[in-house]
PDB file of C-alpha atoms in Angstrom:
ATOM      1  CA  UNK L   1     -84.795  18.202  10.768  1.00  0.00           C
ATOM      2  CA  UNK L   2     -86.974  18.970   7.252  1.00  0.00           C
ATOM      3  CA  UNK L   3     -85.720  16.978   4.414  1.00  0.00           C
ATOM      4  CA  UNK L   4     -83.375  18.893   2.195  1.00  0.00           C
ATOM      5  CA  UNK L   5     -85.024  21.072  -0.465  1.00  0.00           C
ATOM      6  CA  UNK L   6     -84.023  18.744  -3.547  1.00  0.00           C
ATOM      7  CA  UNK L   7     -85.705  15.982  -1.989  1.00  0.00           C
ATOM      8  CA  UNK L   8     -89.084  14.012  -3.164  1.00  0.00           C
ATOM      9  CA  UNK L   9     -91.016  15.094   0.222  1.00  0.00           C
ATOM     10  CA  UNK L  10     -89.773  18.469  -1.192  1.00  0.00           C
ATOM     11  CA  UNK L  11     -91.025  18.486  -4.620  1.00  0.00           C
ATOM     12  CA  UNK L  12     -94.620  16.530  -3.398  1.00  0.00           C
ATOM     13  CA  UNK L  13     -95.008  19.144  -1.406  1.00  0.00           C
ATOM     14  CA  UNK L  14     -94.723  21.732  -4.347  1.00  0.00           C
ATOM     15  CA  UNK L  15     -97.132  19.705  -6.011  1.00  0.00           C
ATOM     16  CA  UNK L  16     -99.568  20.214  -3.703  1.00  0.00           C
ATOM     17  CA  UNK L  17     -99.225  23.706  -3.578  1.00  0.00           C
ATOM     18  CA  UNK L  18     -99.593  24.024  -7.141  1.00  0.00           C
ATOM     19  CA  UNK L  19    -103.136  22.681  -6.994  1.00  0.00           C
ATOM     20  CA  UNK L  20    -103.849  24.037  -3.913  1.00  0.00           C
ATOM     21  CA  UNK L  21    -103.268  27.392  -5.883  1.00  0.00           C
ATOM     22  CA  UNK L  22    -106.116  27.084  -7.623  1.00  0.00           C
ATOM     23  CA  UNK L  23    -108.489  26.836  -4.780  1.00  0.00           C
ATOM     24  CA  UNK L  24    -107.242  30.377  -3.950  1.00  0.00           C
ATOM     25  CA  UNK L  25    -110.160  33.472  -4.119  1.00  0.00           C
ATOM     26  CA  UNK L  26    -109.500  32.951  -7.992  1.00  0.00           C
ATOM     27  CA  UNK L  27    -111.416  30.045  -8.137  1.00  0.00           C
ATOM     28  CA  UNK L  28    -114.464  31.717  -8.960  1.00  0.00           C
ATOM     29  CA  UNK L  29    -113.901  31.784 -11.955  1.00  0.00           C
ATOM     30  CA  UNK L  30    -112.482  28.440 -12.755  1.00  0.00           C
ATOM     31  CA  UNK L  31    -115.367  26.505 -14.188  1.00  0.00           C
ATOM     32  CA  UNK L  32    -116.814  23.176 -12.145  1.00  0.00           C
ATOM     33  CA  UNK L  33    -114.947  21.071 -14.230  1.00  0.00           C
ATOM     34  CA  UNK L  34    -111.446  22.795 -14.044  1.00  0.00           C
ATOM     35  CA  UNK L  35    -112.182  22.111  -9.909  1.00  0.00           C
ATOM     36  CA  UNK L  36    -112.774  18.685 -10.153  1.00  0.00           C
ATOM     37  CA  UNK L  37    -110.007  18.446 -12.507  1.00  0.00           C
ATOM     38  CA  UNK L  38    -107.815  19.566  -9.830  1.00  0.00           C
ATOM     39  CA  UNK L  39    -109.447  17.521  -6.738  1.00  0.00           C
ATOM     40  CA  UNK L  40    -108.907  14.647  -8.952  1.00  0.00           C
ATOM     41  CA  UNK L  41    -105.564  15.318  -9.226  1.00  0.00           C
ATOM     42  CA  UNK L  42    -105.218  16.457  -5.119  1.00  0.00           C
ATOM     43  CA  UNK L  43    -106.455  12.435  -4.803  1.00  0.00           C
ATOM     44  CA  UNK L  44    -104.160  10.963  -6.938  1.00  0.00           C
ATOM     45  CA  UNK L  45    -100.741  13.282  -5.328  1.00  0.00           C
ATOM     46  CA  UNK L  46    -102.536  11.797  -1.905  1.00  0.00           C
ATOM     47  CA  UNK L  47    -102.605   8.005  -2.767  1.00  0.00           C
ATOM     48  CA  UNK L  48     -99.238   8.837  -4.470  1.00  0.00           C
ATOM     49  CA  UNK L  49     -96.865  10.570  -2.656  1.00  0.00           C
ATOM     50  CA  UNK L  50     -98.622  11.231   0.592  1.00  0.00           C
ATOM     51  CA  UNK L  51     -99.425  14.502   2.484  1.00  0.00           C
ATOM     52  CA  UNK L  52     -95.575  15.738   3.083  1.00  0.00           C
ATOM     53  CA  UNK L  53     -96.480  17.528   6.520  1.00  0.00           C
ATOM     54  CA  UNK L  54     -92.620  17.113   7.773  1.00  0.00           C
ATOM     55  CA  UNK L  55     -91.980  19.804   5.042  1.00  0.00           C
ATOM     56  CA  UNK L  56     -94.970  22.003   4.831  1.00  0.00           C
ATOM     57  CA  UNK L  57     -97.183  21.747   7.881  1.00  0.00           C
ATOM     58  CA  UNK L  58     -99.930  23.735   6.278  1.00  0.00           C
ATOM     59  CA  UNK L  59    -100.570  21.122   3.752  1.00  0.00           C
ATOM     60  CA  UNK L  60    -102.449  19.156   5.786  1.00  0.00           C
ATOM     61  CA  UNK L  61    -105.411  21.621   7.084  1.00  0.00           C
ATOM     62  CA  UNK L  62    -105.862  23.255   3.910  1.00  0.00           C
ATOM     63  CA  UNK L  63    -105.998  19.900   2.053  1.00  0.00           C
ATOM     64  CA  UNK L  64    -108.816  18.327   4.372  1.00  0.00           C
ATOM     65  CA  UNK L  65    -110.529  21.563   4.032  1.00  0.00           C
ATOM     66  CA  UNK L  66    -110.750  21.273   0.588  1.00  0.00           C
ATOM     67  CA  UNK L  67    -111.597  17.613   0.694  1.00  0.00           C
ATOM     68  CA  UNK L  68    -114.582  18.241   3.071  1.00  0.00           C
ATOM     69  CA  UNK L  69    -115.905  21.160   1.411  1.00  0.00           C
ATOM     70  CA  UNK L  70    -115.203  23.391   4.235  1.00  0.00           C
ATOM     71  CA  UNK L  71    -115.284  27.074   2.783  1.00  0.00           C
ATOM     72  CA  UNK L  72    -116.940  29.251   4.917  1.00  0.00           C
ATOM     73  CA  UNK L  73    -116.686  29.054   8.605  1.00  0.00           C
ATOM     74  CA  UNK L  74    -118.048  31.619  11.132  1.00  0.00           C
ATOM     75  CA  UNK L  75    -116.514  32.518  14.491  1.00  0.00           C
ATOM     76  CA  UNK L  76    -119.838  34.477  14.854  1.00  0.00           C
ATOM     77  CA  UNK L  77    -122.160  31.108  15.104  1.00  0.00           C
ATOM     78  CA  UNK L  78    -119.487  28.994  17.249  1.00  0.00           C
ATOM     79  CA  UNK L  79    -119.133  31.350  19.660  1.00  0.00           C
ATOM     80  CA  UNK L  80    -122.375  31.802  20.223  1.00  0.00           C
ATOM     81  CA  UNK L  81    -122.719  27.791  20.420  1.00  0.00           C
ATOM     82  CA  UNK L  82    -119.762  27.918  23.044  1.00  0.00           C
ATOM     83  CA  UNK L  83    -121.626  30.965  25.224  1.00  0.00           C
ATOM     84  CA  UNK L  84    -124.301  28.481  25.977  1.00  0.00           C
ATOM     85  CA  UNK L  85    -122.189  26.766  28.378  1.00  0.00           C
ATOM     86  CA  UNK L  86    -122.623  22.841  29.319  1.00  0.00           C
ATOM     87  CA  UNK L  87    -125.148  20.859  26.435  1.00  0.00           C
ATOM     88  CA  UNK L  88    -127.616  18.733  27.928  1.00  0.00           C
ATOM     89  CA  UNK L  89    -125.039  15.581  27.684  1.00  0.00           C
ATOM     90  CA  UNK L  90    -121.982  17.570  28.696  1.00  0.00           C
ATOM     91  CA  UNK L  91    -121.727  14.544  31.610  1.00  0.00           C
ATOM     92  CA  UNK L  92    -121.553  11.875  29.332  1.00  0.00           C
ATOM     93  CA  UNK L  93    -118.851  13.791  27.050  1.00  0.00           C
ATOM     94  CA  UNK L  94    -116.519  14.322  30.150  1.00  0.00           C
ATOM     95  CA  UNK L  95    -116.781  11.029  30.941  1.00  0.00           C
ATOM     96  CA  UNK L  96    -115.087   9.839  27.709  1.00  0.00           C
ATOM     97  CA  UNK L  97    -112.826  13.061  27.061  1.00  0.00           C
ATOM     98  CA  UNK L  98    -110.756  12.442  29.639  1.00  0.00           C
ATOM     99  CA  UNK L  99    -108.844   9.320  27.732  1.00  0.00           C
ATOM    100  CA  UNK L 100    -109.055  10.349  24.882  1.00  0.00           C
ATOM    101  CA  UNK L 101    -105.541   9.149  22.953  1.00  0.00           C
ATOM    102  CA  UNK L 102    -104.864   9.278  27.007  1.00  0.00           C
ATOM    103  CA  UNK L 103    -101.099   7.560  25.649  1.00  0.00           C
ATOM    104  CA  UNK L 104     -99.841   9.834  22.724  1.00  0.00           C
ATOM    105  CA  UNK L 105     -97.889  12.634  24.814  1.00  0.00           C
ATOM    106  CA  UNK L 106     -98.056  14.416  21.279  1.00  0.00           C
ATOM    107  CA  UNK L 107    -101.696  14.946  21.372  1.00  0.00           C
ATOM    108  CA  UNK L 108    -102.485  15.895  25.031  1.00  0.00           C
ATOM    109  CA  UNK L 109     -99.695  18.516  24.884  1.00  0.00           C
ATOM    110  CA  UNK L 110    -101.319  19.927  21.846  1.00  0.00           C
ATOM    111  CA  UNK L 111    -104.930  19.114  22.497  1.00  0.00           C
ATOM    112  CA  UNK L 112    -106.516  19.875  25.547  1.00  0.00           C
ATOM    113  CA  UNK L 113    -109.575  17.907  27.408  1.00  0.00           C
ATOM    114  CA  UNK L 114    -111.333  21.570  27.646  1.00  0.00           C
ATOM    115  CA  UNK L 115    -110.728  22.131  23.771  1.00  0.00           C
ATOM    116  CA  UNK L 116    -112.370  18.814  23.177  1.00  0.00           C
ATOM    117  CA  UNK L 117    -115.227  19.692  25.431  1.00  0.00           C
ATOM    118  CA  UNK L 118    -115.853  22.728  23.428  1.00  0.00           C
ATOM    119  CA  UNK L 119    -115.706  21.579  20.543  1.00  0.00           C
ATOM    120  CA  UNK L 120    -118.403  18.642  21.240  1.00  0.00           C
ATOM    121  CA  UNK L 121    -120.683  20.985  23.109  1.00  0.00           C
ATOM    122  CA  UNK L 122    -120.657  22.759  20.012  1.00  0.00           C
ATOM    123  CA  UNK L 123    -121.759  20.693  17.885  1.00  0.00           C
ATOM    124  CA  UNK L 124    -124.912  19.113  20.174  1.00  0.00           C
ATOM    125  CA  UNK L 125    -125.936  23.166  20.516  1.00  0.00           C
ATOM    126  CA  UNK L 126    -125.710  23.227  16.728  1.00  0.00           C
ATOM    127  CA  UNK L 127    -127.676  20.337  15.858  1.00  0.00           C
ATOM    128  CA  UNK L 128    -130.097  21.286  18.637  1.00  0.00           C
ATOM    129  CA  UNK L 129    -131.153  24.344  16.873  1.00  0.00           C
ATOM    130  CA  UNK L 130    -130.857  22.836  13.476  1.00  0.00           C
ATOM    131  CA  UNK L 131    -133.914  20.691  12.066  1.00  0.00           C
ATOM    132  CA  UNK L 132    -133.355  20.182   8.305  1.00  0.00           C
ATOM    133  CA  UNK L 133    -133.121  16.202   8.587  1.00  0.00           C
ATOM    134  CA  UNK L 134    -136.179  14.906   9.975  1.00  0.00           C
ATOM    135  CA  UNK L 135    -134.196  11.574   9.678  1.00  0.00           C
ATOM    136  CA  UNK L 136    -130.799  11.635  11.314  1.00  0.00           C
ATOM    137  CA  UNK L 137    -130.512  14.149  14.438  1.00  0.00           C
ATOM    138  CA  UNK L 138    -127.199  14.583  16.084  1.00  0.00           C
ATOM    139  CA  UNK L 139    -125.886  14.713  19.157  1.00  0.00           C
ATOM    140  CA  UNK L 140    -123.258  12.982  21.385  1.00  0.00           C
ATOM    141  CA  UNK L 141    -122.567   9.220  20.762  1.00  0.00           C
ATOM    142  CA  UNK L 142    -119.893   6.658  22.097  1.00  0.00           C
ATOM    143  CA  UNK L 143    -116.575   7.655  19.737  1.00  0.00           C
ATOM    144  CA  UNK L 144    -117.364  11.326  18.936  1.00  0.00           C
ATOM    145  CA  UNK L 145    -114.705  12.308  21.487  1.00  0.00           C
ATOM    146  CA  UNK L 146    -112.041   9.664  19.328  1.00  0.00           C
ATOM    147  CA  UNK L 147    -113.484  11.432  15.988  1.00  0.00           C
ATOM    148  CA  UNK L 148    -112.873  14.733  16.753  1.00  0.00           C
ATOM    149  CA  UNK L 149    -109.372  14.517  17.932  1.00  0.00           C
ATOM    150  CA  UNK L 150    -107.499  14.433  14.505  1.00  0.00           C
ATOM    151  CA  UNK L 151    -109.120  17.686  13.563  1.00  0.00           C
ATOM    152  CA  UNK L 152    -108.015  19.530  16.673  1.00  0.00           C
ATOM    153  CA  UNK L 153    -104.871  17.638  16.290  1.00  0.00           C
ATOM    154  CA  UNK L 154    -104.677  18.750  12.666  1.00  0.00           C
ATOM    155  CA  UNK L 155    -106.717  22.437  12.331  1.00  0.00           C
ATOM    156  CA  UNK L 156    -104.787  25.586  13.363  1.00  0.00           C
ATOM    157  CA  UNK L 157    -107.642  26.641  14.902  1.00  0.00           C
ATOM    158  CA  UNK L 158    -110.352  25.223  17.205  1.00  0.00           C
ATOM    159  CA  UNK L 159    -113.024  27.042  15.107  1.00  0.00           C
ATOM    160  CA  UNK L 160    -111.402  25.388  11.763  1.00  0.00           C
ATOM    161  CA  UNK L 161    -111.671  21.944  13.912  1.00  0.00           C
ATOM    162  CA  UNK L 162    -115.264  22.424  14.767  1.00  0.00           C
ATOM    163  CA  UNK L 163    -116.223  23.184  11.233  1.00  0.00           C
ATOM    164  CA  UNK L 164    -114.437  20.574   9.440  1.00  0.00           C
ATOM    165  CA  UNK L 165    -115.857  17.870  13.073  1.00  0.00           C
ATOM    166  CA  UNK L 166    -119.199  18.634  12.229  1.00  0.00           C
ATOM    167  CA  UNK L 167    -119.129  18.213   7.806  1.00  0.00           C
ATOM    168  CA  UNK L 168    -117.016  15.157   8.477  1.00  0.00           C
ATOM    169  CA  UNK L 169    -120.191  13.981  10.539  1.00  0.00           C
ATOM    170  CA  UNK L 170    -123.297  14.931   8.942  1.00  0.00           C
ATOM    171  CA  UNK L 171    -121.944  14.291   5.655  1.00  0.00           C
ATOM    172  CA  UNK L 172    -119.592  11.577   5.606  1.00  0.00           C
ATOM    173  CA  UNK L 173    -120.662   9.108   8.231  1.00  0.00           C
ATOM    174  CA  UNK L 174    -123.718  10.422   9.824  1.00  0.00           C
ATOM    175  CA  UNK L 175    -125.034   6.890  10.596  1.00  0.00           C
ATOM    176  CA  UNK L 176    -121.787   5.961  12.797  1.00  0.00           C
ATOM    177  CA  UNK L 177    -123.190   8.459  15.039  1.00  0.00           C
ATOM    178  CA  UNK L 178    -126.418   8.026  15.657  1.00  0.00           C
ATOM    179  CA  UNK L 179    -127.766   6.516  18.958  1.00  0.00           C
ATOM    180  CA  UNK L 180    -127.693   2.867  17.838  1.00  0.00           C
ATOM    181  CA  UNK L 181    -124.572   3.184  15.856  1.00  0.00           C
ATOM    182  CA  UNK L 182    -126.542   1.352  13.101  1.00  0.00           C
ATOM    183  CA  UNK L 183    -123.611   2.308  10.745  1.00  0.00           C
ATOM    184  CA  UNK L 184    -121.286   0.814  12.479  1.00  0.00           C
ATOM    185  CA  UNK L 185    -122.895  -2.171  13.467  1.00  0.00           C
ATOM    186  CA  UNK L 186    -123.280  -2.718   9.097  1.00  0.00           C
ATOM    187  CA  UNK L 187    -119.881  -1.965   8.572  1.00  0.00           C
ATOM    188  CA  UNK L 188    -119.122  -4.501  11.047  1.00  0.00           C
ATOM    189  CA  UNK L 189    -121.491  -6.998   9.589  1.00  0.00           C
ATOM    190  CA  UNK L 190    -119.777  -6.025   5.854  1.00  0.00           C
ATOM    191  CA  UNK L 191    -116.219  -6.599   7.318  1.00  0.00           C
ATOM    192  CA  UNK L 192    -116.933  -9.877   7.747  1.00  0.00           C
ATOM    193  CA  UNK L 193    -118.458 -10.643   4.361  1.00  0.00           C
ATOM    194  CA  UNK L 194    -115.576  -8.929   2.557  1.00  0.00           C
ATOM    195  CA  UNK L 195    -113.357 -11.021   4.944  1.00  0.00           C
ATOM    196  CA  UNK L 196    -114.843 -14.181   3.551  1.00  0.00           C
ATOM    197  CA  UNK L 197    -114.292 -13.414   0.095  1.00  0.00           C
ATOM    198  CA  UNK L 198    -110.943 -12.109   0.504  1.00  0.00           C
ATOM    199  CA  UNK L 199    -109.321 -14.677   2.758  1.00  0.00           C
ATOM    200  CA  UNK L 200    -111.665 -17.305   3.416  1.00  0.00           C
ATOM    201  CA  UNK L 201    -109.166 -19.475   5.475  1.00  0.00           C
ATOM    202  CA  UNK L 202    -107.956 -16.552   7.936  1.00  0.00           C
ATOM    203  CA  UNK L 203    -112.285 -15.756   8.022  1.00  0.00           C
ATOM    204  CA  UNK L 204    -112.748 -19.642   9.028  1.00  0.00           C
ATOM    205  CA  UNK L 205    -110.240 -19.694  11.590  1.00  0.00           C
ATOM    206  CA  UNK L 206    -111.705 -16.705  13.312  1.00  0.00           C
ATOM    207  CA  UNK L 207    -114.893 -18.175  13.370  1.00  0.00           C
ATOM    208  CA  UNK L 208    -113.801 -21.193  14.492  1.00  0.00           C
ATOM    209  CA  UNK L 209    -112.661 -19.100  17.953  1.00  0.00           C
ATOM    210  CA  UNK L 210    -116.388 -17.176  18.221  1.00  0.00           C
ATOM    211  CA  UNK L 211    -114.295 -14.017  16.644  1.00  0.00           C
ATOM    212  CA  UNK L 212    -116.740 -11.917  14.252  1.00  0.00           C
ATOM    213  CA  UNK L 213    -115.927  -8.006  13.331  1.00  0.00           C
ATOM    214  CA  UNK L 214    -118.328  -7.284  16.130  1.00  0.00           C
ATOM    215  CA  UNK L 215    -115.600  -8.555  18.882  1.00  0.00           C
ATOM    216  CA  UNK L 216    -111.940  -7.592  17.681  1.00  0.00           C
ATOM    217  CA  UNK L 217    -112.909  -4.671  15.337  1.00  0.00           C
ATOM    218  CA  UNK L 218    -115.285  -2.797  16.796  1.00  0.00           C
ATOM    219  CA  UNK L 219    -112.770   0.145  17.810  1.00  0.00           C
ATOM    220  CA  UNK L 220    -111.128   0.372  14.886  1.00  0.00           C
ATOM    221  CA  UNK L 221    -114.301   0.589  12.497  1.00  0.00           C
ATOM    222  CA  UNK L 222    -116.240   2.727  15.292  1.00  0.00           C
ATOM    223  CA  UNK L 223    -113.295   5.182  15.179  1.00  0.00           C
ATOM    224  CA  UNK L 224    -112.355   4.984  11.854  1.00  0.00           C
ATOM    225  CA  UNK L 225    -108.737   3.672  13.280  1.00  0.00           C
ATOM    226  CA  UNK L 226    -108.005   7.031  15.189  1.00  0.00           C
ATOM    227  CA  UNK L 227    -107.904   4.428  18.665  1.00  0.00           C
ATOM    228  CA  UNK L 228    -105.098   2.857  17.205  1.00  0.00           C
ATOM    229  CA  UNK L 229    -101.714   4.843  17.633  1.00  0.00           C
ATOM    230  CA  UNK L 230     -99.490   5.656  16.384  1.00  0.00           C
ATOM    231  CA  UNK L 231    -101.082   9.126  15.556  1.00  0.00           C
ATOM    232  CA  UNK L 232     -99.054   9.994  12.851  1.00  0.00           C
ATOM    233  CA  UNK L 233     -99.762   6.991  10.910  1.00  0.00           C
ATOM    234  CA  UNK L 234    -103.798   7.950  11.916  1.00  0.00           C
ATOM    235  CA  UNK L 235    -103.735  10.749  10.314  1.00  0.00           C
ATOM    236  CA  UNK L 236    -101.635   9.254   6.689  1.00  0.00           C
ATOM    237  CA  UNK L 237    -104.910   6.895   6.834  1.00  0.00           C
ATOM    238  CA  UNK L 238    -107.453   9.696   7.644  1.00  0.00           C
ATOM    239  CA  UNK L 239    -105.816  11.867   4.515  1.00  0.00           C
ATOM    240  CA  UNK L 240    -106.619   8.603   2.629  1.00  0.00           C
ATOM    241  CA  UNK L 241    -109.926   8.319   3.797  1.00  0.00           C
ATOM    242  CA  UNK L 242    -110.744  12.022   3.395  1.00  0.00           C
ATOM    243  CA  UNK L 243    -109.688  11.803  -0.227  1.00  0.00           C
ATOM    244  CA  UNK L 244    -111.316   8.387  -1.077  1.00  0.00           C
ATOM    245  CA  UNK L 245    -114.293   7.606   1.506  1.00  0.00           C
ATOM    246  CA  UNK L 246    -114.614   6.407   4.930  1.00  0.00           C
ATOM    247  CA  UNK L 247    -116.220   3.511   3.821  1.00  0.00           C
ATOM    248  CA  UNK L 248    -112.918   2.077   2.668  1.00  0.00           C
ATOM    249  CA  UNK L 249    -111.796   1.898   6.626  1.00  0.00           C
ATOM    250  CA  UNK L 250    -113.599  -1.654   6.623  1.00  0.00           C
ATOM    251  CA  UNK L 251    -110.899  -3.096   3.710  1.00  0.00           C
ATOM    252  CA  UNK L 252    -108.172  -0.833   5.661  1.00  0.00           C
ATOM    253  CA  UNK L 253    -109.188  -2.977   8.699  1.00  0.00           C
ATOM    254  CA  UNK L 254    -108.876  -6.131   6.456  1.00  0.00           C
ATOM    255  CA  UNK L 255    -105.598  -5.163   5.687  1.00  0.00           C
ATOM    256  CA  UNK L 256    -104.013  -4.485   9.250  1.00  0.00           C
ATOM    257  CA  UNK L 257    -105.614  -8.404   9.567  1.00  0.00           C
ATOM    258  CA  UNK L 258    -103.708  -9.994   6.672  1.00  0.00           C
ATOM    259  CA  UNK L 259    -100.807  -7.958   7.624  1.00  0.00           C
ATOM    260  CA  UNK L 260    -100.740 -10.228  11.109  1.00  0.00           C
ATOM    261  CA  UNK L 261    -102.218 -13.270   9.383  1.00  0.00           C
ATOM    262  CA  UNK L 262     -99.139 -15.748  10.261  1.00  0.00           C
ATOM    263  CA  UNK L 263     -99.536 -14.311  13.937  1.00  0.00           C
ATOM    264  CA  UNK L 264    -103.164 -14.795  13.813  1.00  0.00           C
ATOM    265  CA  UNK L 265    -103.079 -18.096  12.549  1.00  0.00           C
ATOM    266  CA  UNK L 266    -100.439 -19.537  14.516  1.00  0.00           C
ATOM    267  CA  UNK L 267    -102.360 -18.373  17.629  1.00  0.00           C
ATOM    268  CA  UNK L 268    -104.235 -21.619  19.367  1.00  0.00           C
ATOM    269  CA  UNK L 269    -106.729 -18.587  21.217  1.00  0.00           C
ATOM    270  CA  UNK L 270    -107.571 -22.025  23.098  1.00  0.00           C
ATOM    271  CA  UNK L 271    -107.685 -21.705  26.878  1.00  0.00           C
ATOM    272  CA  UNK L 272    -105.952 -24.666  29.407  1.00  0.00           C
ATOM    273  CA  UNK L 273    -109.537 -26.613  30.616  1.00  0.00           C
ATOM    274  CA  UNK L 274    -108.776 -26.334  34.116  1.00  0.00           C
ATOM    275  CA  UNK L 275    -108.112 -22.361  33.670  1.00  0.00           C
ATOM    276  CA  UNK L 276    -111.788 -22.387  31.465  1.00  0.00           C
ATOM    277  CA  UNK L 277    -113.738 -24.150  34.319  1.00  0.00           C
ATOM    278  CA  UNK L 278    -112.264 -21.609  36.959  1.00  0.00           C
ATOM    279  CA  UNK L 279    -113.175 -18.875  34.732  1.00  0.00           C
ATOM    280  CA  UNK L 280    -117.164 -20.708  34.927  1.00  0.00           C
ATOM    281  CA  UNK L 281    -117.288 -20.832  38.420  1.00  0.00           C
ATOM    282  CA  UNK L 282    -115.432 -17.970  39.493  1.00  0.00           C
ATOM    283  CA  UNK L 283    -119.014 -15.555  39.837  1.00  0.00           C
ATOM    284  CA  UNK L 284    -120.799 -17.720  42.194  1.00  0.00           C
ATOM    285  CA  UNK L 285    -118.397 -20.449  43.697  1.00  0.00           C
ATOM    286  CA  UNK L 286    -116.245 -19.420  47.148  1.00  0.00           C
ATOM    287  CA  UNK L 287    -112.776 -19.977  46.678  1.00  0.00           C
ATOM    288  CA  UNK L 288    -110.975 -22.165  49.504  1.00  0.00           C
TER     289      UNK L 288
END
């Protein structure tokens, strides 16, 4: 049931459309700064209030749009992309579409393995033809499948999805996605340090255990949290990130950690000796 018209969600969500107004065909002739005047203020109304979807479900697609730069998107090109058929690693996207958010009954029944397929085999076909970058190509990595679901989740449209997929990539976090997922493996690297500083106790004790970023955060950096359900609470963080930068996932990540810091502390992680030396010898020694 919406919330009642008089109510905060209600009035955020007139907000929004206010300055969403002004994004309208009229903006031509706003100047820059009038437009970054009202992005600023799109930000603030996000870190605020939050994107009031429950009242206004178009908020949400029109607001990333706008926070990606997404203005011009042609069915033209992406059909073409999708009349190629299979890309040249349309094996190794099958074999991770199929679980993708395989648990949220909200998504599959929304977001189909075929439109994800699609959409990904887009995306190789049109960085295959496009060589502007002679030092980041593109094409399917380990997590793409995870990063495109919020858009198709979240886009009316699967051509909307692709466009605002393949921005998000190139331009936001284009090293997450290359071969060697060198950004990740930084951000990883950077989790920790920022870990130190901010709770050097809770960093300690995780060390103490063999427990860097690398082990118990690579998901959640790799994805940029979208592994994690619940997906309504994904995409709150995601309208965060959109607004602010996806770099800020790594202190997001520190946060979920200090919100379980009692739990994680109070954890001995230590395993019985006996149960250890079984777990040694259980590859090569015959059981009696």
């Amino acid at each position: 049931m919406p919330p009642p018209t008089d109510s905060p969600a209600a009035a955020a969500a007139h907000s929004f459309n206010k300055i969403l107004d002004k994004y309208r065909s009229a903006s031509r002739a706003r100047s820059a700064a009038d437009m970054e005047e009202a992005t600023k203020k799109l930000r603030r109304l996000i870190l605020v209030d939050g994107i009031p979807s429950d009242v206004d479900p178009t908020l949400r697609p029109r607001i990333w749009k706008i926070l990606l730069r997404v203005r011009d998107v042609s069915s033209e090109a992406f059909l073409e992309y999708v009349g190629r058929g299979p890309c040249e690693v349309r094996e190794k996207i099958r074999n991770d579409t199929f679980r993708t958010l395989a648990t949220d009954r909200g998504f599959k029944e929304r977001v189909s393995e075929d439109m994800l397929v699609r959409l990904l085999d887009a995306f190789v076909w049109r960085n295959h033809d496009r060589q502007e970058n002679d030092q980041l190509g593109f094409t399917y990595v380990q997590g793409m499948n995870v990063l495109a679901a919020p858009f198709l989740y979240t886009m009316p449209s699967e051509l909307e999805a692709f466009y605002c997929f393949a921005k998000f990539i190139e331009e936001s976090c284009p090293l997450y996605v290359q071969p060697t997922l060198e950004g990740v493996h930084y951000g990883l690297k950077l989790l920790d340090r920022c870990l130190k500083i901010v709770d050097p106790e809770l960093y300690a004790h995780l060390r103490s255990k063999n427990l860097s970023a690398e082990i118990y955060a690579f998901p959640s950096v790799l994805t940029l949290c979208a592994c994690t359900p619940p997906l309504d609470q994904v995409l709150q963080l995601w309208d965060f990130l959109l607004a602010f930068g996806v770099h800020l996932n790594v202190l997001c990540v520190i946060a979920q950690l200090l919100l379980m810091r009692d739990e994680v502390m109070n954890s001995p992680r230590d395993l019985p000796t006996d149960l250890y030396e079984e777990l040694v010898r259980h590859p090569y020694a015959i059981r009696e």
